[in-house]
Amino acid sequence: MMILIADSGSSKTDWCVVKNGQLIRQVFTKGINPFYQSKEEIREEIDKSLLPRLDTNIFDYIYFYGAGCIPEKYPMIQDVLSSCFQVSKSIEINSDMLGAARGLCGDNPGIVCILGTGSNSCFYNGKEITTHVSPLGFILGDEGSGAVLGKLLISDLLKNQLSAKLKEKFLFQYNLTIPEIIEKVYRKPFPNRFLASVSPFLLENIQEEEIRTLVSNAFKAFFQRNVMQYDYPNYQVHFVGSVAFYYQRILKETAKELGIKIGSIVQSPMQGLVNITTTLSADNI
């Protein structure tokens, strides 16, 4: 049995080929998000960046978990995948949130969060998502995400809320001028990717009090505006994503201050998805 699993965020997509329950190939491409990309752009990314690195385009099942994959967008992704691959049994499209829930919790209930380029959260009952607070994207929401951390950093820098030393260090390190920053945020495509790309500066300088406060407040906003709308006193909160993984020390400290119990924190849900997807596919045979 050949299965292709995709876990796609706004910045990158993790593609895994699974044969008879064993992971045999893993490929990373740019992120795929049907809210920001056309059908043609998504197909081009698959044709140029994925297919040449696979041994086959013939699969029994494809499971695609993606950012921006709401039910209204499922047909778009289905059409693209159907045109790029030969699938003998079925193609299943779901949100990256369900992918995170399946990968982290399997068939157990819990509160599941994504902290990567964007952020998201849900309550998962072990089979499906039953409660979901809308993330709203990096302009209205996405608290605690890489894009919002980058936005807060840039905003503080441009409004002189950072020390002159940190401001000079940032502009030198990223080889940016203020007009170039404005151009990338307001005129270039995928400003969320640009903002997330500069957020590692915060981790590198987390020992600075002003930086630590910025990050802590961003995580506090994520917990208060999202997690605390679920039954958090009775369930652990699990995290997936690069921001959660690399900032986990301050994330745990902030959670503890708010009385929130942290469960697992992983960079990617893929190993859990390989396990549960193999089971799901076997059940359908």
PDB file of C-alpha atoms in Angstrom:
ATOM      1  CA  MET A   1       0.000   0.000   0.000  1.00  0.00           C
ATOM      2  CA  MET A   2       1.447   3.346  -1.101  1.00  0.00           C
ATOM      3  CA  ILE A   3       0.365   6.502   0.711  1.00  0.00           C
ATOM      4  CA  LEU A   4       1.394  10.138   0.231  1.00  0.00           C
ATOM      5  CA  ILE A   5       0.925  12.393   3.260  1.00  0.00           C
ATOM      6  CA  ALA A   6       1.324  16.178   3.122  1.00  0.00           C
ATOM      7  CA  ASP A   7       1.493  18.515   6.108  1.00  0.00           C
ATOM      8  CA  SER A   8       1.439  22.027   4.676  1.00  0.00           C
ATOM      9  CA  GLY A   9       1.873  25.317   6.496  1.00  0.00           C
ATOM     10  CA  SER A  10       2.207  28.765   4.995  1.00  0.00           C
ATOM     11  CA  SER A  11       6.013  28.543   4.711  1.00  0.00           C
ATOM     12  CA  LYS A  12       6.753  24.893   3.930  1.00  0.00           C
ATOM     13  CA  THR A  13       5.123  21.586   3.045  1.00  0.00           C
ATOM     14  CA  ASP A  14       6.360  18.266   4.408  1.00  0.00           C
ATOM     15  CA  TRP A  15       5.582  15.406   1.965  1.00  0.00           C
ATOM     16  CA  CYS A  16       6.071  11.810   3.114  1.00  0.00           C
ATOM     17  CA  VAL A  17       5.767   8.635   1.065  1.00  0.00           C
ATOM     18  CA  VAL A  18       4.676   5.669   3.168  1.00  0.00           C
ATOM     19  CA  LYS A  19       4.868   2.115   1.822  1.00  0.00           C
ATOM     20  CA  ASN A  20       3.239  -0.685   3.825  1.00  0.00           C
ATOM     21  CA  GLY A  21       3.419   1.391   6.994  1.00  0.00           C
ATOM     22  CA  GLN A  22       7.066   2.447   6.567  1.00  0.00           C
ATOM     23  CA  LEU A  23       8.277   5.961   5.744  1.00  0.00           C
ATOM     24  CA  ILE A  24      10.451   5.632   2.630  1.00  0.00           C
ATOM     25  CA  ARG A  25      10.782   9.206   1.311  1.00  0.00           C
ATOM     26  CA  GLN A  26      10.458  12.709   2.757  1.00  0.00           C
ATOM     27  CA  VAL A  27      10.492  15.882   0.638  1.00  0.00           C
ATOM     28  CA  PHE A  28      10.108  19.519   1.645  1.00  0.00           C
ATOM     29  CA  THR A  29       8.675  22.173  -0.677  1.00  0.00           C
ATOM     30  CA  LYS A  30       7.355  25.681  -0.207  1.00  0.00           C
ATOM     31  CA  GLY A  31       4.117  26.127   1.697  1.00  0.00           C
ATOM     32  CA  ILE A  32       0.794  25.630  -0.076  1.00  0.00           C
ATOM     33  CA  ASN A  33      -2.149  27.759   1.000  1.00  0.00           C
ATOM     34  CA  PRO A  34      -5.272  27.998  -1.193  1.00  0.00           C
ATOM     35  CA  PHE A  35      -6.168  31.356   0.369  1.00  0.00           C
ATOM     36  CA  TYR A  36      -3.046  32.981  -1.059  1.00  0.00           C
ATOM     37  CA  GLN A  37      -2.269  30.869  -4.115  1.00  0.00           C
ATOM     38  CA  SER A  38      -4.107  30.032  -7.311  1.00  0.00           C
ATOM     39  CA  LYS A  39      -4.647  26.527  -8.605  1.00  0.00           C
ATOM     40  CA  GLU A  40      -1.946  27.137 -11.222  1.00  0.00           C
ATOM     41  CA  GLU A  41       0.611  28.303  -8.643  1.00  0.00           C
ATOM     42  CA  ILE A  42       0.009  25.247  -6.458  1.00  0.00           C
ATOM     43  CA  ARG A  43       0.264  22.882  -9.417  1.00  0.00           C
ATOM     44  CA  GLU A  44       3.519  24.541 -10.524  1.00  0.00           C
ATOM     45  CA  GLU A  45       5.043  24.075  -7.056  1.00  0.00           C
ATOM     46  CA  ILE A  46       4.145  20.365  -7.091  1.00  0.00           C
ATOM     47  CA  ASP A  47       5.345  19.866 -10.679  1.00  0.00           C
ATOM     48  CA  LYS A  48       8.687  21.616 -10.194  1.00  0.00           C
ATOM     49  CA  SER A  49       9.604  20.966  -6.561  1.00  0.00           C
ATOM     50  CA  LEU A  50       7.957  17.657  -5.620  1.00  0.00           C
ATOM     51  CA  LEU A  51       7.384  15.309  -8.542  1.00  0.00           C
ATOM     52  CA  PRO A  52      11.023  15.294  -9.784  1.00  0.00           C
ATOM     53  CA  ARG A  53      12.097  14.108  -6.308  1.00  0.00           C
ATOM     54  CA  LEU A  54       9.631  11.209  -6.115  1.00  0.00           C
ATOM     55  CA  ASP A  55      10.087   7.779  -7.659  1.00  0.00           C
ATOM     56  CA  THR A  56       6.418   7.553  -8.617  1.00  0.00           C
ATOM     57  CA  ASN A  57       3.238   9.597  -8.861  1.00  0.00           C
ATOM     58  CA  ILE A  58       1.012   6.531  -8.349  1.00  0.00           C
ATOM     59  CA  PHE A  59      -0.539   6.109  -4.894  1.00  0.00           C
ATOM     60  CA  ASP A  60      -3.377   4.246  -3.239  1.00  0.00           C
ATOM     61  CA  TYR A  61      -4.209   7.158  -0.907  1.00  0.00           C
ATOM     62  CA  ILE A  62      -3.254  10.804  -0.540  1.00  0.00           C
ATOM     63  CA  TYR A  63      -3.866  12.641   2.737  1.00  0.00           C
ATOM     64  CA  PHE A  64      -3.347  16.394   2.451  1.00  0.00           C
ATOM     65  CA  TYR A  65      -3.461  18.505   5.631  1.00  0.00           C
ATOM     66  CA  GLY A  66      -3.051  22.173   4.845  1.00  0.00           C
ATOM     67  CA  ALA A  67      -3.169  25.715   6.149  1.00  0.00           C
ATOM     68  CA  GLY A  68      -6.106  27.527   4.582  1.00  0.00           C
ATOM     69  CA  CYS A  69      -7.846  24.230   3.771  1.00  0.00           C
ATOM     70  CA  ILE A  70     -11.407  25.009   4.781  1.00  0.00           C
ATOM     71  CA  PRO A  71     -14.199  22.950   3.155  1.00  0.00           C
ATOM     72  CA  GLU A  72     -14.792  25.610   0.489  1.00  0.00           C
ATOM     73  CA  LYS A  73     -11.198  25.142  -0.681  1.00  0.00           C
ATOM     74  CA  TYR A  74     -11.198  21.317  -0.702  1.00  0.00           C
ATOM     75  CA  PRO A  75     -12.303  21.020  -4.380  1.00  0.00           C
ATOM     76  CA  MET A  76      -9.443  23.269  -5.482  1.00  0.00           C
ATOM     77  CA  ILE A  77      -6.791  21.135  -3.766  1.00  0.00           C
ATOM     78  CA  GLN A  78      -8.562  17.947  -4.903  1.00  0.00           C
ATOM     79  CA  ASP A  79      -8.417  19.104  -8.535  1.00  0.00           C
ATOM     80  CA  VAL A  80      -4.722  19.951  -8.318  1.00  0.00           C
ATOM     81  CA  LEU A  81      -3.750  16.662  -6.676  1.00  0.00           C
ATOM     82  CA  SER A  82      -5.909  14.663  -9.106  1.00  0.00           C
ATOM     83  CA  SER A  83      -4.115  16.305 -12.035  1.00  0.00           C
ATOM     84  CA  CYS A  84      -0.628  15.632 -10.609  1.00  0.00           C
ATOM     85  CA  PHE A  85      -1.055  12.097  -9.244  1.00  0.00           C
ATOM     86  CA  GLN A  86      -2.721   8.806 -10.155  1.00  0.00           C
ATOM     87  CA  VAL A  87      -4.681   7.737  -7.085  1.00  0.00           C
ATOM     88  CA  SER A  88      -6.410   4.345  -7.078  1.00  0.00           C
ATOM     89  CA  LYS A  89      -8.502   4.694  -3.918  1.00  0.00           C
ATOM     90  CA  SER A  90      -9.019   8.184  -2.441  1.00  0.00           C
ATOM     91  CA  ILE A  91      -7.686  11.682  -1.814  1.00  0.00           C
ATOM     92  CA  GLU A  92      -8.579  13.153   1.567  1.00  0.00           C
ATOM     93  CA  ILE A  93      -8.226  16.909   2.137  1.00  0.00           C
ATOM     94  CA  ASN A  94      -8.265  18.314   5.663  1.00  0.00           C
ATOM     95  CA  SER A  95      -7.081  21.333   7.595  1.00  0.00           C
ATOM     96  CA  ASP A  96      -3.581  21.459   9.062  1.00  0.00           C
ATOM     97  CA  MET A  97      -5.390  21.733  12.404  1.00  0.00           C
ATOM     98  CA  LEU A  98      -6.852  18.220  12.048  1.00  0.00           C
ATOM     99  CA  GLY A  99      -3.433  17.007  10.920  1.00  0.00           C
ATOM    100  CA  ALA A 100      -1.871  18.443  14.071  1.00  0.00           C
ATOM    101  CA  ALA A 101      -4.612  16.911  16.235  1.00  0.00           C
ATOM    102  CA  ARG A 102      -4.265  13.465  14.686  1.00  0.00           C
ATOM    103  CA  GLY A 103      -0.483  13.639  14.798  1.00  0.00           C
ATOM    104  CA  LEU A 104      -0.281  14.797  18.426  1.00  0.00           C
ATOM    105  CA  CYS A 105      -3.231  13.057  20.071  1.00  0.00           C
ATOM    106  CA  GLY A 106      -4.007  10.036  17.902  1.00  0.00           C
ATOM    107  CA  ASP A 107      -7.349   8.824  19.260  1.00  0.00           C
ATOM    108  CA  ASN A 108      -7.114  10.676  22.591  1.00  0.00           C
ATOM    109  CA  PRO A 109      -8.862  13.974  23.407  1.00  0.00           C
ATOM    110  CA  GLY A 110      -6.942  17.181  24.036  1.00  0.00           C
ATOM    111  CA  ILE A 111      -6.402  20.832  23.213  1.00  0.00           C
ATOM    112  CA  VAL A 112      -4.139  21.128  20.194  1.00  0.00           C
ATOM    113  CA  CYS A 113      -2.267  24.223  19.008  1.00  0.00           C
ATOM    114  CA  ILE A 114      -0.149  25.195  16.034  1.00  0.00           C
ATOM    115  CA  LEU A 115       2.558  27.826  16.477  1.00  0.00           C
ATOM    116  CA  GLY A 116       4.489  28.221  13.252  1.00  0.00           C
ATOM    117  CA  THR A 117       4.337  30.934  10.606  1.00  0.00           C
ATOM    118  CA  GLY A 118       0.683  31.215  11.654  1.00  0.00           C
ATOM    119  CA  SER A 119      -1.115  30.015  14.773  1.00  0.00           C
ATOM    120  CA  ASN A 120      -4.260  27.987  15.359  1.00  0.00           C
ATOM    121  CA  SER A 121      -5.969  25.932  18.054  1.00  0.00           C
ATOM    122  CA  CYS A 122      -8.829  23.509  18.662  1.00  0.00           C
ATOM    123  CA  PHE A 123     -10.372  20.986  21.005  1.00  0.00           C
ATOM    124  CA  TYR A 124     -10.103  17.451  19.577  1.00  0.00           C
ATOM    125  CA  ASN A 125     -12.265  14.664  21.019  1.00  0.00           C
ATOM    126  CA  GLY A 126     -10.061  11.839  19.722  1.00  0.00           C
ATOM    127  CA  LYS A 127     -11.834  11.582  16.385  1.00  0.00           C
ATOM    128  CA  GLU A 128     -12.685  15.061  15.202  1.00  0.00           C
ATOM    129  CA  ILE A 129     -12.384  18.745  16.029  1.00  0.00           C
ATOM    130  CA  THR A 130     -15.405  19.767  18.090  1.00  0.00           C
ATOM    131  CA  THR A 131     -14.480  23.355  19.070  1.00  0.00           C
ATOM    132  CA  HIS A 132     -12.370  25.823  17.127  1.00  0.00           C
ATOM    133  CA  VAL A 133     -11.473  29.470  17.718  1.00  0.00           C
ATOM    134  CA  SER A 134     -10.800  31.128  14.368  1.00  0.00           C
ATOM    135  CA  PRO A 135      -7.129  32.176  14.024  1.00  0.00           C
ATOM    136  CA  LEU A 136      -8.097  35.130  11.732  1.00  0.00           C
ATOM    137  CA  GLY A 137      -4.687  35.411  10.067  1.00  0.00           C
ATOM    138  CA  PHE A 138      -1.699  37.559  10.971  1.00  0.00           C
ATOM    139  CA  ILE A 139      -3.518  40.890  10.598  1.00  0.00           C
ATOM    140  CA  LEU A 140      -6.457  40.214  12.952  1.00  0.00           C
ATOM    141  CA  GLY A 141      -5.145  37.234  14.916  1.00  0.00           C
ATOM    142  CA  ASP A 142      -2.442  34.533  14.712  1.00  0.00           C
ATOM    143  CA  GLU A 143      -1.255  35.522  18.184  1.00  0.00           C
ATOM    144  CA  GLY A 144       2.100  33.979  19.127  1.00  0.00           C
ATOM    145  CA  SER A 145       2.930  32.947  15.557  1.00  0.00           C
ATOM    146  CA  GLY A 146       6.191  33.599  13.730  1.00  0.00           C
ATOM    147  CA  ALA A 147       4.460  36.149  11.505  1.00  0.00           C
ATOM    148  CA  VAL A 148       3.031  38.059  14.471  1.00  0.00           C
ATOM    149  CA  LEU A 149       6.287  37.860  16.439  1.00  0.00           C
ATOM    150  CA  GLY A 150       8.009  39.312  13.370  1.00  0.00           C
ATOM    151  CA  LYS A 151       5.307  41.964  13.032  1.00  0.00           C
ATOM    152  CA  LEU A 152       5.703  43.018  16.663  1.00  0.00           C
ATOM    153  CA  LEU A 153       9.473  43.117  16.277  1.00  0.00           C
ATOM    154  CA  ILE A 154       9.334  45.247  13.122  1.00  0.00           C
ATOM    155  CA  SER A 155       6.709  47.532  14.625  1.00  0.00           C
ATOM    156  CA  ASP A 156       8.776  48.112  17.766  1.00  0.00           C
ATOM    157  CA  LEU A 157      11.872  48.686  15.667  1.00  0.00           C
ATOM    158  CA  LEU A 158      10.204  51.257  13.386  1.00  0.00           C
ATOM    159  CA  LYS A 159       8.535  53.069  16.293  1.00  0.00           C
ATOM    160  CA  ASN A 160      11.787  53.256  18.284  1.00  0.00           C
ATOM    161  CA  GLN A 161      10.607  50.922  21.032  1.00  0.00           C
ATOM    162  CA  LEU A 162      13.805  48.868  20.776  1.00  0.00           C
ATOM    163  CA  SER A 163      17.183  50.088  21.924  1.00  0.00           C
ATOM    164  CA  ALA A 164      19.364  51.747  19.286  1.00  0.00           C
ATOM    165  CA  LYS A 165      21.826  48.877  19.680  1.00  0.00           C
ATOM    166  CA  LEU A 166      19.219  46.201  18.864  1.00  0.00           C
ATOM    167  CA  LYS A 167      17.810  48.240  15.982  1.00  0.00           C
ATOM    168  CA  GLU A 168      21.247  48.636  14.401  1.00  0.00           C
ATOM    169  CA  LYS A 169      22.021  44.951  14.973  1.00  0.00           C
ATOM    170  CA  PHE A 170      18.789  43.848  13.287  1.00  0.00           C
ATOM    171  CA  LEU A 171      19.200  46.064  10.191  1.00  0.00           C
ATOM    172  CA  PHE A 172      22.811  44.937   9.762  1.00  0.00           C
ATOM    173  CA  GLN A 173      22.104  41.241  10.318  1.00  0.00           C
ATOM    174  CA  TYR A 174      19.243  41.103   7.804  1.00  0.00           C
ATOM    175  CA  ASN A 175      20.844  43.619   5.421  1.00  0.00           C
ATOM    176  CA  LEU A 176      17.644  45.677   5.327  1.00  0.00           C
ATOM    177  CA  THR A 177      16.784  49.345   5.119  1.00  0.00           C
ATOM    178  CA  ILE A 178      13.556  50.767   6.490  1.00  0.00           C
ATOM    179  CA  PRO A 179      12.145  51.456   2.974  1.00  0.00           C
ATOM    180  CA  GLU A 180      12.913  47.826   2.038  1.00  0.00           C
ATOM    181  CA  ILE A 181      11.028  46.591   5.106  1.00  0.00           C
ATOM    182  CA  ILE A 182       7.996  48.684   4.172  1.00  0.00           C
ATOM    183  CA  GLU A 183       8.178  47.331   0.614  1.00  0.00           C
ATOM    184  CA  LYS A 184       8.273  43.695   1.789  1.00  0.00           C
ATOM    185  CA  VAL A 185       5.402  44.133   4.244  1.00  0.00           C
ATOM    186  CA  TYR A 186       3.014  46.226   2.159  1.00  0.00           C
ATOM    187  CA  ARG A 187       3.831  45.589  -1.493  1.00  0.00           C
ATOM    188  CA  LYS A 188       5.478  42.185  -1.921  1.00  0.00           C
ATOM    189  CA  PRO A 189       3.580  38.860  -1.894  1.00  0.00           C
ATOM    190  CA  PHE A 190       3.522  36.697   1.257  1.00  0.00           C
ATOM    191  CA  PRO A 191       4.336  39.361   3.864  1.00  0.00           C
ATOM    192  CA  ASN A 192       3.577  36.723   6.535  1.00  0.00           C
ATOM    193  CA  ARG A 193       6.542  34.662   5.300  1.00  0.00           C
ATOM    194  CA  PHE A 194       8.830  37.691   5.420  1.00  0.00           C
ATOM    195  CA  LEU A 195       7.707  38.606   8.935  1.00  0.00           C
ATOM    196  CA  ALA A 196       8.163  35.026  10.143  1.00  0.00           C
ATOM    197  CA  SER A 197      11.626  34.914   8.537  1.00  0.00           C
ATOM    198  CA  VAL A 198      12.898  37.715  10.805  1.00  0.00           C
ATOM    199  CA  SER A 199      11.351  36.363  14.006  1.00  0.00           C
ATOM    200  CA  PRO A 200      14.423  34.181  14.837  1.00  0.00           C
ATOM    201  CA  PHE A 201      16.123  37.460  15.794  1.00  0.00           C
ATOM    202  CA  LEU A 202      13.939  37.396  18.898  1.00  0.00           C
ATOM    203  CA  LEU A 203      15.163  33.963  19.956  1.00  0.00           C
ATOM    204  CA  GLU A 204      18.782  34.964  19.314  1.00  0.00           C
ATOM    205  CA  ASN A 205      18.344  37.954  21.612  1.00  0.00           C
ATOM    206  CA  ILE A 206      15.896  36.510  24.150  1.00  0.00           C
ATOM    207  CA  GLN A 207      18.225  37.451  26.999  1.00  0.00           C
ATOM    208  CA  GLU A 208      17.373  41.138  26.363  1.00  0.00           C
ATOM    209  CA  GLU A 209      14.531  42.158  28.695  1.00  0.00           C
ATOM    210  CA  GLU A 210      12.612  44.083  26.007  1.00  0.00           C
ATOM    211  CA  ILE A 211      12.742  41.071  23.658  1.00  0.00           C
ATOM    212  CA  ARG A 212      11.740  38.575  26.337  1.00  0.00           C
ATOM    213  CA  THR A 213       8.786  40.769  27.319  1.00  0.00           C
ATOM    214  CA  LEU A 214       7.631  41.021  23.688  1.00  0.00           C
ATOM    215  CA  VAL A 215       7.690  37.231  23.250  1.00  0.00           C
ATOM    216  CA  SER A 216       6.093  36.501  26.623  1.00  0.00           C
ATOM    217  CA  ASN A 217       3.260  38.959  25.943  1.00  0.00           C
ATOM    218  CA  ALA A 218       2.672  37.430  22.501  1.00  0.00           C
ATOM    219  CA  PHE A 219       2.329  33.947  24.004  1.00  0.00           C
ATOM    220  CA  LYS A 220       0.120  35.289  26.783  1.00  0.00           C
ATOM    221  CA  ALA A 221      -2.183  36.791  24.130  1.00  0.00           C
ATOM    222  CA  PHE A 222      -2.293  33.425  22.349  1.00  0.00           C
ATOM    223  CA  PHE A 223      -3.308  31.611  25.534  1.00  0.00           C
ATOM    224  CA  GLN A 224      -5.860  34.218  26.637  1.00  0.00           C
ATOM    225  CA  ARG A 225      -7.486  34.777  23.237  1.00  0.00           C
ATOM    226  CA  ASN A 226      -7.490  31.146  22.116  1.00  0.00           C
ATOM    227  CA  VAL A 227      -6.595  28.348  24.554  1.00  0.00           C
ATOM    228  CA  MET A 228      -8.541  29.730  27.499  1.00  0.00           C
ATOM    229  CA  GLN A 229     -11.767  29.488  25.482  1.00  0.00           C
ATOM    230  CA  TYR A 230     -11.509  25.683  25.735  1.00  0.00           C
ATOM    231  CA  ASP A 231     -11.817  23.458  28.820  1.00  0.00           C
ATOM    232  CA  TYR A 232      -8.141  24.001  29.646  1.00  0.00           C
ATOM    233  CA  PRO A 233      -8.355  23.160  33.384  1.00  0.00           C
ATOM    234  CA  ASN A 234      -9.268  19.564  32.486  1.00  0.00           C
ATOM    235  CA  TYR A 235      -7.085  18.870  29.446  1.00  0.00           C
ATOM    236  CA  GLN A 236      -3.446  19.170  28.518  1.00  0.00           C
ATOM    237  CA  VAL A 237      -2.473  21.583  25.765  1.00  0.00           C
ATOM    238  CA  HIS A 238      -0.289  20.123  23.000  1.00  0.00           C
ATOM    239  CA  PHE A 239       1.782  22.125  20.513  1.00  0.00           C
ATOM    240  CA  VAL A 240       3.242  21.631  17.074  1.00  0.00           C
ATOM    241  CA  GLY A 241       5.312  24.035  14.986  1.00  0.00           C
ATOM    242  CA  SER A 242       8.742  25.622  14.827  1.00  0.00           C
ATOM    243  CA  VAL A 243       7.861  28.575  17.072  1.00  0.00           C
ATOM    244  CA  ALA A 244       6.449  26.315  19.804  1.00  0.00           C
ATOM    245  CA  PHE A 245       9.436  23.982  19.520  1.00  0.00           C
ATOM    246  CA  TYR A 246      12.234  26.572  19.638  1.00  0.00           C
ATOM    247  CA  TYR A 247      10.573  28.911  22.143  1.00  0.00           C
ATOM    248  CA  GLN A 248       9.260  26.117  24.359  1.00  0.00           C
ATOM    249  CA  ARG A 249      11.014  27.286  27.506  1.00  0.00           C
ATOM    250  CA  ILE A 250       9.315  30.697  27.553  1.00  0.00           C
ATOM    251  CA  LEU A 251       6.081  29.121  26.233  1.00  0.00           C
ATOM    252  CA  LYS A 252       6.002  26.758  29.231  1.00  0.00           C
ATOM    253  CA  GLU A 253       6.812  29.586  31.646  1.00  0.00           C
ATOM    254  CA  THR A 254       3.954  31.696  30.290  1.00  0.00           C
ATOM    255  CA  ALA A 255       1.545  28.741  30.440  1.00  0.00           C
ATOM    256  CA  LYS A 256       2.482  28.035  34.048  1.00  0.00           C
ATOM    257  CA  GLU A 257       1.743  31.661  35.019  1.00  0.00           C
ATOM    258  CA  LEU A 258      -1.776  31.208  33.595  1.00  0.00           C
ATOM    259  CA  GLY A 259      -2.432  27.773  35.128  1.00  0.00           C
ATOM    260  CA  ILE A 260      -2.302  25.953  31.796  1.00  0.00           C
ATOM    261  CA  LYS A 261      -0.933  22.394  31.622  1.00  0.00           C
ATOM    262  CA  ILE A 262       1.394  21.761  28.678  1.00  0.00           C
ATOM    263  CA  GLY A 263       1.530  18.290  27.146  1.00  0.00           C
ATOM    264  CA  SER A 264       3.753  17.449  24.177  1.00  0.00           C
ATOM    265  CA  ILE A 265       5.613  19.995  22.045  1.00  0.00           C
ATOM    266  CA  VAL A 266       6.917  18.776  18.677  1.00  0.00           C
ATOM    267  CA  GLN A 267       8.272  20.539  15.631  1.00  0.00           C
ATOM    268  CA  SER A 268       6.266  18.397  13.207  1.00  0.00           C
ATOM    269  CA  PRO A 269       3.232  16.098  13.566  1.00  0.00           C
ATOM    270  CA  MET A 270       4.417  13.883  10.724  1.00  0.00           C
ATOM    271  CA  GLN A 271       5.511  10.805  12.705  1.00  0.00           C
ATOM    272  CA  GLY A 272       2.136  10.697  14.431  1.00  0.00           C
ATOM    273  CA  LEU A 273       0.390  11.235  11.082  1.00  0.00           C
ATOM    274  CA  VAL A 274       2.305   8.341   9.517  1.00  0.00           C
ATOM    275  CA  ASN A 275       1.129   6.066  12.339  1.00  0.00           C
ATOM    276  CA  ILE A 276      -2.539   7.060  12.406  1.00  0.00           C
ATOM    277  CA  THR A 277      -2.872   7.474   8.614  1.00  0.00           C
ATOM    278  CA  THR A 278      -1.602   3.951   8.036  1.00  0.00           C
ATOM    279  CA  THR A 279      -4.292   2.726  10.437  1.00  0.00           C
ATOM    280  CA  LEU A 280      -6.996   4.835   8.746  1.00  0.00           C
ATOM    281  CA  SER A 281      -6.032   3.514   5.319  1.00  0.00           C
ATOM    282  CA  ALA A 282      -5.966  -0.110   6.516  1.00  0.00           C
ATOM    283  CA  ASP A 283      -9.462   0.341   7.983  1.00  0.00           C
ATOM    284  CA  ASN A 284     -10.711   1.460   4.563  1.00  0.00           C
ATOM    285  CA  ILE A 285      -9.414  -1.561   2.675  1.00  0.00           C
TER     286      ILE A 285
END
